[in-house]
Amino acid sequence: MSMSRLPAATVRRLQKLPQIPSVWEGDRHSLPSSPVAGSQPSPGEGECILWVDGVQGVVRAMEVVPAGSGMEPMVRALIAAMERPNAGLPARPQKIVVRNREVQFFLRGILHELDIKVEYQPELPLIDEILQSFAEAQEQIPPPLPENYAELLASKAFTLWQDAPWEYLEDHHILAIELHQWDVETLYVSIMGRAGMEYGVIFYRSLPSLKQFRQQARQADPAEMEEVFLRQDCLYLTFQPRHPELEDWPNLDLAELDPEEIEPNFGTIHPLEGLRGVLQEEEAATLAVALEALHCFLKQYRRKLEKGFQPCQGQYCVPNPQGEALSVQVRTLPELAAELLALEEEKPTQALLREDLLPEGAQLGLGLLPWATVEVLRRAGQVHPLPQSKLVQKGEGLPVVIVRTSRSKAKQLIENLRGEGGPQGICFNTGVDPFDGHRYELEIVQTGNRDLHLFGEFPKDDPVHSRARRRWERRCRDTGGCCGLVIAMGANSHQPELPVHHILALFEMQALSPKRLGLGPLVRVSRHLHF
């Protein structure tokens, strides 16, 4: 209880609200399940704060907060219930009741200037009724997988993760799995993960659906992509971090995590139904058989496919969760793969990346500025902060992209960056050169005018860059994604450390994921890189 009084300005503002003859109930309960009144939430769970108008019978405020976050969130939610209610008009109640003595004493001290009585009541009928409805609704939500398939599909998914077909198959290397079961004749399989972004398998129920999606996804702008995505007709298995907070890490590659940190996610998409993360029994059985057949095929032909996508075919006797074993054929579709690759390599109408910002001969690198150096630059007026942003000074320092060039070119680059609205963020994305088959990691900076600029291009298998990238990602995690762009003079300097007096500007940026910028793997066409 570090703060025991509201600011005087806040009190005056709340006193202007009309006071209504109403009693509000307030409580907090643990998530995801609704506990018995008075029980304590388990460590690490979230909690839901409720403020309910007992006269009108409406929820005025509901907020989810981390467990153990103290009593201040109760006050914040109450102020929201008064000023910005989910239902009803802004107002102050005459009385509030809570069923926790400690909360009562805390709120009594906070609210005495607002003429609001705070009373203790062991039972809160309206909130208990709401919690009961939450619990009943939770019970009615079906599990993502039928009970007798959850363990089976998890095992098949883990086997596929160990098979790691994305190490040698591209997403246009389509496989056909002939089932002739559960209203499915053939599944057309696309492997995701070669680009190091999203890992999984898409099982298209028809070839037209696969082709249509790839054609439309190529032509759609970012605002249309969600609708294009929902027009697919497929089952899918994707992999995600077991801990949700890892999804916010910039440039996270699941392949770098331990297997126990990965969990599978199953679902289906249909143009008339949209995305559904709950599978019916026949859909679960279809996936179980398809995944087992795919595993058998990969086990038989991995070495051959590692040398190139070529004709391969296998017939397998696969256990059927709903009856007798099935004979399933799996084969590659090289001609379709060539057709899809040609579609990807068609020249788009507009270039995606600009390459005209960096001066000729500029040297680039990933580095670190100690926080003391950042403060020196700030006092010298050489730091260009992002609007409404504050650097999180955690870890050993600020991760930065360093551009070294001559003094005159550095000054011109700084002016050019200002003219573009300043650098806002940076991401690392996969680039593919279809002419030599090589893969690259592209260092892409987004400026304030939403343009994307290519800053660096590194071979995917470059060990020096890979080590620098791992350090960069670790440091960005420490700072919550805060990073910077350093413009320095001394392009021919070979000093391992960057002298402070060589730094002419430090622009604050955010480390971004390619997904946030709407990017997928980029394909080189002539001298430029495009979708």
PDB file of C-alpha atoms in Angstrom, residues 219-425:
ATOM      1  CA  GLN A 219      -2.054 -10.283 -54.567  1.00  0.00           C
ATOM      2  CA  ALA A 220      -3.794  -9.126 -51.366  1.00  0.00           C
ATOM      3  CA  ASP A 221      -2.714  -6.090 -49.398  1.00  0.00           C
ATOM      4  CA  PRO A 222      -2.321  -6.427 -45.591  1.00  0.00           C
ATOM      5  CA  ALA A 223      -5.862  -5.204 -44.915  1.00  0.00           C
ATOM      6  CA  GLU A 224      -7.280  -8.052 -47.032  1.00  0.00           C
ATOM      7  CA  MET A 225      -5.091 -10.863 -45.670  1.00  0.00           C
ATOM      8  CA  GLU A 226      -7.429 -11.918 -42.864  1.00  0.00           C
ATOM      9  CA  GLU A 227     -10.290 -12.482 -45.278  1.00  0.00           C
ATOM     10  CA  VAL A 228      -8.011 -14.380 -47.669  1.00  0.00           C
ATOM     11  CA  PHE A 229      -6.783 -16.523 -44.777  1.00  0.00           C
ATOM     12  CA  LEU A 230     -10.345 -17.442 -43.781  1.00  0.00           C
ATOM     13  CA  ARG A 231     -11.198 -18.596 -47.321  1.00  0.00           C
ATOM     14  CA  GLN A 232      -8.956 -21.648 -46.956  1.00  0.00           C
ATOM     15  CA  ASP A 233     -10.473 -25.131 -46.675  1.00  0.00           C
ATOM     16  CA  CYS A 234      -8.069 -27.098 -44.527  1.00  0.00           C
ATOM     17  CA  LEU A 235      -7.104 -28.802 -41.315  1.00  0.00           C
ATOM     18  CA  TYR A 236      -3.932 -27.606 -39.651  1.00  0.00           C
ATOM     19  CA  LEU A 237      -1.332 -28.332 -37.021  1.00  0.00           C
ATOM     20  CA  THR A 238       0.867 -25.469 -35.867  1.00  0.00           C
ATOM     21  CA  PHE A 239       3.427 -25.236 -33.095  1.00  0.00           C
ATOM     22  CA  GLN A 240       3.630 -22.417 -30.591  1.00  0.00           C
ATOM     23  CA  PRO A 241       5.579 -21.608 -27.417  1.00  0.00           C
ATOM     24  CA  ARG A 242       4.169 -23.296 -24.330  1.00  0.00           C
ATOM     25  CA  HIS A 243       4.606 -20.009 -22.447  1.00  0.00           C
ATOM     26  CA  PRO A 244       2.527 -17.238 -24.127  1.00  0.00           C
ATOM     27  CA  GLU A 245       4.936 -14.462 -23.158  1.00  0.00           C
ATOM     28  CA  LEU A 246       7.523 -15.955 -25.543  1.00  0.00           C
ATOM     29  CA  GLU A 247       5.285 -15.043 -28.504  1.00  0.00           C
ATOM     30  CA  ASP A 248       6.151 -11.371 -27.963  1.00  0.00           C
ATOM     31  CA  TRP A 249       9.893 -11.964 -28.342  1.00  0.00           C
ATOM     32  CA  PRO A 250      11.117 -10.321 -31.549  1.00  0.00           C
ATOM     33  CA  ASN A 251      12.374 -12.762 -34.194  1.00  0.00           C
ATOM     34  CA  LEU A 252      11.661 -15.793 -32.015  1.00  0.00           C
ATOM     35  CA  ASP A 253      12.603 -19.047 -33.778  1.00  0.00           C
ATOM     36  CA  LEU A 254      10.833 -22.005 -32.144  1.00  0.00           C
ATOM     37  CA  ALA A 255      13.561 -24.348 -33.371  1.00  0.00           C
ATOM     38  CA  GLU A 256      15.901 -22.744 -30.825  1.00  0.00           C
ATOM     39  CA  LEU A 257      13.624 -23.720 -27.911  1.00  0.00           C
ATOM     40  CA  ASP A 258      13.711 -27.033 -26.075  1.00  0.00           C
ATOM     41  CA  PRO A 259      11.004 -29.529 -27.177  1.00  0.00           C
ATOM     42  CA  GLU A 260       9.256 -29.288 -23.802  1.00  0.00           C
ATOM     43  CA  GLU A 261       8.768 -25.562 -24.434  1.00  0.00           C
ATOM     44  CA  ILE A 262       6.737 -26.279 -27.593  1.00  0.00           C
ATOM     45  CA  GLU A 263       3.074 -27.244 -27.766  1.00  0.00           C
ATOM     46  CA  PRO A 264       0.876 -28.205 -30.727  1.00  0.00           C
ATOM     47  CA  ASN A 265      -2.230 -26.340 -31.804  1.00  0.00           C
ATOM     48  CA  PHE A 266      -4.883 -28.048 -33.975  1.00  0.00           C
ATOM     49  CA  GLY A 267      -7.793 -26.589 -35.884  1.00  0.00           C
ATOM     50  CA  THR A 268      -9.746 -26.259 -39.087  1.00  0.00           C
ATOM     51  CA  ILE A 269     -10.658 -23.459 -41.512  1.00  0.00           C
ATOM     52  CA  HIS A 270     -13.561 -23.380 -43.960  1.00  0.00           C
ATOM     53  CA  PRO A 271     -14.768 -20.454 -46.135  1.00  0.00           C
ATOM     54  CA  LEU A 272     -18.312 -20.696 -44.719  1.00  0.00           C
ATOM     55  CA  GLU A 273     -17.332 -21.415 -41.140  1.00  0.00           C
ATOM     56  CA  GLY A 274     -14.107 -19.519 -40.599  1.00  0.00           C
ATOM     57  CA  LEU A 275     -11.443 -20.648 -38.171  1.00  0.00           C
ATOM     58  CA  ARG A 276     -12.378 -23.192 -35.522  1.00  0.00           C
ATOM     59  CA  GLY A 277      -9.981 -24.405 -32.851  1.00  0.00           C
ATOM     60  CA  VAL A 278     -12.250 -27.238 -31.676  1.00  0.00           C
ATOM     61  CA  LEU A 279     -12.095 -30.468 -33.683  1.00  0.00           C
ATOM     62  CA  GLN A 280     -14.909 -32.981 -34.117  1.00  0.00           C
ATOM     63  CA  GLU A 281     -14.127 -36.666 -33.772  1.00  0.00           C
ATOM     64  CA  GLU A 282     -13.944 -37.352 -37.521  1.00  0.00           C
ATOM     65  CA  GLU A 283     -11.616 -34.379 -38.017  1.00  0.00           C
ATOM     66  CA  ALA A 284      -9.370 -35.580 -35.197  1.00  0.00           C
ATOM     67  CA  ALA A 285      -9.287 -39.072 -36.682  1.00  0.00           C
ATOM     68  CA  THR A 286      -8.411 -37.635 -40.096  1.00  0.00           C
ATOM     69  CA  LEU A 287      -5.476 -35.745 -38.622  1.00  0.00           C
ATOM     70  CA  ALA A 288      -4.272 -38.755 -36.622  1.00  0.00           C
ATOM     71  CA  VAL A 289      -4.151 -40.966 -39.714  1.00  0.00           C
ATOM     72  CA  ALA A 290      -2.670 -38.248 -41.939  1.00  0.00           C
ATOM     73  CA  LEU A 291       0.094 -37.433 -39.431  1.00  0.00           C
ATOM     74  CA  GLU A 292       1.037 -41.097 -39.029  1.00  0.00           C
ATOM     75  CA  ALA A 293       1.145 -41.607 -42.810  1.00  0.00           C
ATOM     76  CA  LEU A 294       3.223 -38.439 -43.189  1.00  0.00           C
ATOM     77  CA  HIS A 295       5.682 -39.700 -40.553  1.00  0.00           C
ATOM     78  CA  CYS A 296       6.074 -43.037 -42.356  1.00  0.00           C
ATOM     79  CA  PHE A 297       6.700 -41.248 -45.648  1.00  0.00           C
ATOM     80  CA  LEU A 298       9.266 -38.856 -44.178  1.00  0.00           C
ATOM     81  CA  LYS A 299      11.059 -41.706 -42.443  1.00  0.00           C
ATOM     82  CA  GLN A 300      11.322 -43.598 -45.724  1.00  0.00           C
ATOM     83  CA  TYR A 301      12.297 -40.744 -48.047  1.00  0.00           C
ATOM     84  CA  ARG A 302      14.035 -38.109 -45.920  1.00  0.00           C
ATOM     85  CA  ARG A 303      17.524 -38.717 -47.331  1.00  0.00           C
ATOM     86  CA  LYS A 304      16.202 -38.654 -50.883  1.00  0.00           C
ATOM     87  CA  LEU A 305      14.191 -35.466 -50.343  1.00  0.00           C
ATOM     88  CA  GLU A 306      17.138 -33.730 -48.706  1.00  0.00           C
ATOM     89  CA  LYS A 307      18.832 -33.908 -52.110  1.00  0.00           C
ATOM     90  CA  GLY A 308      15.897 -32.257 -53.877  1.00  0.00           C
ATOM     91  CA  PHE A 309      12.130 -32.425 -54.247  1.00  0.00           C
ATOM     92  CA  GLN A 310      11.683 -35.389 -56.574  1.00  0.00           C
ATOM     93  CA  PRO A 311       9.097 -38.094 -57.328  1.00  0.00           C
ATOM     94  CA  CYS A 312       8.532 -40.289 -54.250  1.00  0.00           C
ATOM     95  CA  GLN A 313       5.594 -42.512 -53.380  1.00  0.00           C
ATOM     96  CA  GLY A 314       4.767 -44.819 -50.496  1.00  0.00           C
ATOM     97  CA  GLN A 315       1.848 -47.019 -49.411  1.00  0.00           C
ATOM     98  CA  TYR A 316       1.361 -47.475 -45.664  1.00  0.00           C
ATOM     99  CA  CYS A 317      -0.941 -49.467 -43.399  1.00  0.00           C
ATOM    100  CA  VAL A 318      -1.976 -46.935 -40.777  1.00  0.00           C
ATOM    101  CA  PRO A 319      -3.968 -47.593 -37.561  1.00  0.00           C
ATOM    102  CA  ASN A 320      -7.491 -46.198 -37.682  1.00  0.00           C
ATOM    103  CA  PRO A 321      -8.789 -44.761 -34.369  1.00  0.00           C
ATOM    104  CA  GLN A 322     -12.341 -45.600 -35.482  1.00  0.00           C
ATOM    105  CA  GLY A 323     -11.958 -49.094 -36.885  1.00  0.00           C
ATOM    106  CA  GLU A 324      -9.791 -51.286 -39.082  1.00  0.00           C
ATOM    107  CA  ALA A 325      -6.396 -50.112 -40.298  1.00  0.00           C
ATOM    108  CA  LEU A 326      -6.339 -48.031 -43.482  1.00  0.00           C
ATOM    109  CA  SER A 327      -4.106 -48.299 -46.544  1.00  0.00           C
ATOM    110  CA  VAL A 328      -2.880 -44.760 -47.193  1.00  0.00           C
ATOM    111  CA  GLN A 329      -0.799 -43.547 -50.135  1.00  0.00           C
ATOM    112  CA  VAL A 330       1.549 -40.564 -49.814  1.00  0.00           C
ATOM    113  CA  ARG A 331       3.367 -39.045 -52.776  1.00  0.00           C
ATOM    114  CA  THR A 332       5.218 -35.904 -53.802  1.00  0.00           C
ATOM    115  CA  LEU A 333       3.819 -33.520 -56.442  1.00  0.00           C
ATOM    116  CA  PRO A 334       6.922 -32.031 -58.149  1.00  0.00           C
ATOM    117  CA  GLU A 335       4.982 -30.514 -61.053  1.00  0.00           C
ATOM    118  CA  LEU A 336       2.657 -28.676 -58.672  1.00  0.00           C
ATOM    119  CA  ALA A 337       5.669 -27.492 -56.654  1.00  0.00           C
ATOM    120  CA  ALA A 338       7.234 -26.037 -59.799  1.00  0.00           C
ATOM    121  CA  GLU A 339       3.947 -24.311 -60.670  1.00  0.00           C
ATOM    122  CA  LEU A 340       3.658 -22.738 -57.211  1.00  0.00           C
ATOM    123  CA  LEU A 341       7.302 -21.641 -57.211  1.00  0.00           C
ATOM    124  CA  ALA A 342       6.822 -19.963 -60.577  1.00  0.00           C
ATOM    125  CA  LEU A 343       3.815 -18.143 -59.118  1.00  0.00           C
ATOM    126  CA  GLU A 344       5.930 -16.886 -56.197  1.00  0.00           C
ATOM    127  CA  GLU A 345       8.653 -15.638 -58.511  1.00  0.00           C
ATOM    128  CA  GLU A 346       6.351 -13.611 -60.741  1.00  0.00           C
ATOM    129  CA  LYS A 347       7.397  -9.975 -60.550  1.00  0.00           C
ATOM    130  CA  PRO A 348       4.970  -7.957 -58.424  1.00  0.00           C
ATOM    131  CA  THR A 349       3.738  -4.611 -59.585  1.00  0.00           C
ATOM    132  CA  GLN A 350       5.488  -2.680 -56.840  1.00  0.00           C
ATOM    133  CA  ALA A 351       8.828  -2.968 -55.081  1.00  0.00           C
ATOM    134  CA  LEU A 352       8.554  -3.685 -51.390  1.00  0.00           C
ATOM    135  CA  LEU A 353      11.974  -2.670 -50.078  1.00  0.00           C
ATOM    136  CA  ARG A 354      13.895   0.518 -50.714  1.00  0.00           C
ATOM    137  CA  GLU A 355      17.679   0.350 -51.011  1.00  0.00           C
ATOM    138  CA  ASP A 356      18.440   4.048 -51.500  1.00  0.00           C
ATOM    139  CA  LEU A 357      18.880   5.186 -47.899  1.00  0.00           C
ATOM    140  CA  LEU A 358      22.298   3.897 -46.834  1.00  0.00           C
ATOM    141  CA  PRO A 359      25.368   5.675 -48.241  1.00  0.00           C
ATOM    142  CA  GLU A 360      27.625   3.760 -50.606  1.00  0.00           C
ATOM    143  CA  GLY A 361      30.325   1.886 -48.692  1.00  0.00           C
ATOM    144  CA  ALA A 362      28.704   2.265 -45.273  1.00  0.00           C
ATOM    145  CA  GLN A 363      29.723  -0.343 -42.689  1.00  0.00           C
ATOM    146  CA  LEU A 364      27.011  -2.071 -40.642  1.00  0.00           C
ATOM    147  CA  GLY A 365      27.058  -4.093 -37.474  1.00  0.00           C
ATOM    148  CA  LEU A 366      25.080  -5.123 -34.409  1.00  0.00           C
ATOM    149  CA  GLY A 367      26.394  -3.831 -31.108  1.00  0.00           C
ATOM    150  CA  LEU A 368      25.644  -2.566 -27.624  1.00  0.00           C
ATOM    151  CA  LEU A 369      25.748   0.892 -26.049  1.00  0.00           C
ATOM    152  CA  PRO A 370      26.218   0.912 -22.264  1.00  0.00           C
ATOM    153  CA  TRP A 371      23.481   2.850 -20.506  1.00  0.00           C
ATOM    154  CA  ALA A 372      26.041   5.395 -19.322  1.00  0.00           C
ATOM    155  CA  THR A 373      26.925   6.127 -22.957  1.00  0.00           C
ATOM    156  CA  VAL A 374      23.235   6.523 -23.815  1.00  0.00           C
ATOM    157  CA  GLU A 375      22.931   9.124 -21.057  1.00  0.00           C
ATOM    158  CA  VAL A 376      26.009  10.983 -22.318  1.00  0.00           C
ATOM    159  CA  LEU A 377      24.463  11.142 -25.806  1.00  0.00           C
ATOM    160  CA  ARG A 378      21.131  12.233 -24.364  1.00  0.00           C
ATOM    161  CA  ARG A 379      22.719  15.120 -22.474  1.00  0.00           C
ATOM    162  CA  ALA A 380      24.534  16.109 -25.673  1.00  0.00           C
ATOM    163  CA  GLY A 381      21.214  16.269 -27.537  1.00  0.00           C
ATOM    164  CA  GLN A 382      22.169  13.447 -29.932  1.00  0.00           C
ATOM    165  CA  VAL A 383      19.354  11.046 -28.957  1.00  0.00           C
ATOM    166  CA  HIS A 384      16.207  11.063 -31.114  1.00  0.00           C
ATOM    167  CA  PRO A 385      13.488   9.363 -29.013  1.00  0.00           C
ATOM    168  CA  LEU A 386      10.379   7.706 -30.352  1.00  0.00           C
ATOM    169  CA  PRO A 387       7.214   9.705 -29.576  1.00  0.00           C
ATOM    170  CA  GLN A 388       5.679   8.734 -26.219  1.00  0.00           C
ATOM    171  CA  SER A 389       8.402   6.157 -25.658  1.00  0.00           C
ATOM    172  CA  LYS A 390      10.690   5.529 -22.723  1.00  0.00           C
ATOM    173  CA  LEU A 391      13.760   3.347 -22.882  1.00  0.00           C
ATOM    174  CA  VAL A 392      13.684   0.378 -20.556  1.00  0.00           C
ATOM    175  CA  GLN A 393      17.124   0.453 -18.987  1.00  0.00           C
ATOM    176  CA  LYS A 394      17.516  -3.229 -18.206  1.00  0.00           C
ATOM    177  CA  GLY A 395      20.338  -5.569 -19.014  1.00  0.00           C
ATOM    178  CA  GLU A 396      23.885  -4.566 -19.876  1.00  0.00           C
ATOM    179  CA  GLY A 397      22.962  -1.803 -22.301  1.00  0.00           C
ATOM    180  CA  LEU A 398      20.958  -0.761 -25.370  1.00  0.00           C
ATOM    181  CA  PRO A 399      21.171  -3.124 -28.370  1.00  0.00           C
ATOM    182  CA  VAL A 400      21.931  -1.055 -31.470  1.00  0.00           C
ATOM    183  CA  VAL A 401      22.426  -1.286 -35.208  1.00  0.00           C
ATOM    184  CA  ILE A 402      25.587   0.658 -36.017  1.00  0.00           C
ATOM    185  CA  VAL A 403      26.085   2.424 -39.349  1.00  0.00           C
ATOM    186  CA  ARG A 404      29.581   3.849 -39.941  1.00  0.00           C
ATOM    187  CA  THR A 405      30.334   6.138 -42.846  1.00  0.00           C
ATOM    188  CA  SER A 406      32.185   9.372 -43.506  1.00  0.00           C
ATOM    189  CA  ARG A 407      31.249  12.435 -41.457  1.00  0.00           C
ATOM    190  CA  SER A 408      29.578  14.234 -44.360  1.00  0.00           C
ATOM    191  CA  LYS A 409      27.634  11.129 -45.426  1.00  0.00           C
ATOM    192  CA  ALA A 410      26.638  10.432 -41.824  1.00  0.00           C
ATOM    193  CA  LYS A 411      25.183  13.932 -41.474  1.00  0.00           C
ATOM    194  CA  GLN A 412      23.307  13.528 -44.755  1.00  0.00           C
ATOM    195  CA  LEU A 413      21.971  10.134 -43.619  1.00  0.00           C
ATOM    196  CA  ILE A 414      20.690  11.701 -40.397  1.00  0.00           C
ATOM    197  CA  GLU A 415      18.850  14.373 -42.377  1.00  0.00           C
ATOM    198  CA  ASN A 416      17.435  11.757 -44.749  1.00  0.00           C
ATOM    199  CA  LEU A 417      16.199   9.671 -41.823  1.00  0.00           C
ATOM    200  CA  ARG A 418      14.494  12.713 -40.339  1.00  0.00           C
ATOM    201  CA  GLY A 419      12.869  13.388 -43.692  1.00  0.00           C
ATOM    202  CA  GLU A 420      11.491   9.843 -43.688  1.00  0.00           C
ATOM    203  CA  GLY A 421       9.944  10.368 -40.254  1.00  0.00           C
ATOM    204  CA  GLY A 422      12.853   8.748 -38.417  1.00  0.00           C
ATOM    205  CA  PRO A 423      13.483   5.022 -37.971  1.00  0.00           C
ATOM    206  CA  GLN A 424      10.653   3.416 -36.001  1.00  0.00           C
ATOM    207  CA  GLY A 425      11.570  -0.256 -35.856  1.00  0.00           C
TER     208      GLY A 425
END
